[in-house]
């Protein structure tokens, strides 16, 4: 009897000891798991540097932050423009749909900053935004400062005049000595200076201000990308497309990204390709064109 009790006691102590050792081992494992988890999904187990290093490239930083910061100039229907939706000022357009798709493919939230077109590249270079989708043409000069995605949309340059002047301004020569407007920092500025050297360039940051200038007779004509020209004309019946022929050199739109961020460029191109293959870009353009009725004032 006595002997059995002692045996049982020894057995129980031994079992408790084993349990304690097991528990300790488990606890250690948990602690290790916790460190790895905090290091992010892609971090390899590394007990020497338990903290995650700052992501090395923009793509990883965007994913880690959960946000894709878009810079745009929302004066450009149907690309990007303001519309009151359910009483709220909202930025919509086919560029915005493309940006949303890029953010969705990266699994992050899209954050939009609206600014003057001429401030976009500086904002991108200084890291205040992650990408520009603003109907921006990938010119050689810009490509020295930033990287571009593939071209996702192509348009041509047009001249807008007041309807009453349509017969008066039919050639580049007819606008000699006259003021012609173009958006500040946009390639349309170059169209005026290169192709209309006899005209006087008036460059403003926001397109609606140029439209006002044209309506009030402050300028005689504007150079604007065709879909945008048509949008403003639809909202301003006193304006028309002029018959002034222009040479068309550069007209495509691409996404601008920080220089050297190859992984990000590839991710953006993958989304653009998917959208094009699925016919989504054409759909976005149609939807934006339908949505903009009378919003481009
Ligand atoms: N495509 C022209 C350029 O790259 C004009 C773009 C203007 N975009 C805008 N959102 N206002 O210069």
Coordinates of N, CA and C and ligand atoms in Angstrom, one line a residue, residues 73 75-76 80 117 134-137 142 183 185-188 225, ligand 1:
X73 N -4.9 65.6 -62.0 CA -5.4 67.0 -62.2 C -6.8 66.9 -62.7
X75 N -9.3 68.2 -63.9 CA -9.9 69.3 -64.8 C -10.0 68.7 -66.2
X76 N -10.0 67.4 -66.4 CA -9.8 66.8 -67.6 C -10.8 65.7 -68.0
X80 N -10.4 62.7 -65.9 CA -10.7 62.8 -64.5 C -11.3 64.2 -64.3
X117 N -1.9 70.4 -63.0 CA -1.1 69.4 -63.8 C 0.4 69.7 -63.7
X134 N -3.1 61.0 -65.1 CA -3.7 62.3 -65.4 C -3.6 62.5 -66.9
X135 N -3.9 61.5 -67.7 CA -3.8 61.7 -69.2 C -2.4 62.2 -69.6
X136 N -1.4 61.7 -68.8 CA -0.1 62.2 -69.1 C 0.6 61.5 -70.2
X137 N 1.2 62.3 -71.1 CA 1.9 61.8 -72.3 C 3.3 61.4 -71.9
X142 N 10.1 64.0 -69.9 CA 9.6 63.6 -68.6 C 10.2 62.2 -68.2
X183 N -2.7 74.3 -71.5 CA -2.5 74.0 -70.0 C -1.0 74.1 -69.7
X185 N 2.4 73.4 -68.3 CA 3.2 72.1 -68.1 C 2.7 71.0 -69.0
X186 N 1.7 71.2 -69.8 CA 1.2 70.1 -70.7 C 1.9 70.2 -72.1
X187 N 1.8 69.1 -72.8 CA 2.5 69.1 -74.1 C 1.8 70.1 -75.1
X188 N 0.5 70.5 -74.8 CA -0.2 71.4 -75.6 C 0.6 72.8 -75.7
X225 N -6.6 68.3 -75.9 CA -6.7 66.9 -76.4 C -8.2 66.6 -76.8
Ligands
LIG1 N1 -1.6 64.8 -72.4 C1 -1.1 66.1 -72.1 C2 0.2 66.1 -71.4 O1 0.7 65.0 -71.0 C3 -2.1 66.9 -71.2 C4 -2.5 66.1 -70.0 C5 -3.3 67.0 -69.0 N2 -3.9 66.3 -68.0 C6 -4.8 66.8 -67.1 N3 -5.2 65.9 -66.2 N4 -5.1 68.0 -67.0 O2 0.9 67.0 -71.3

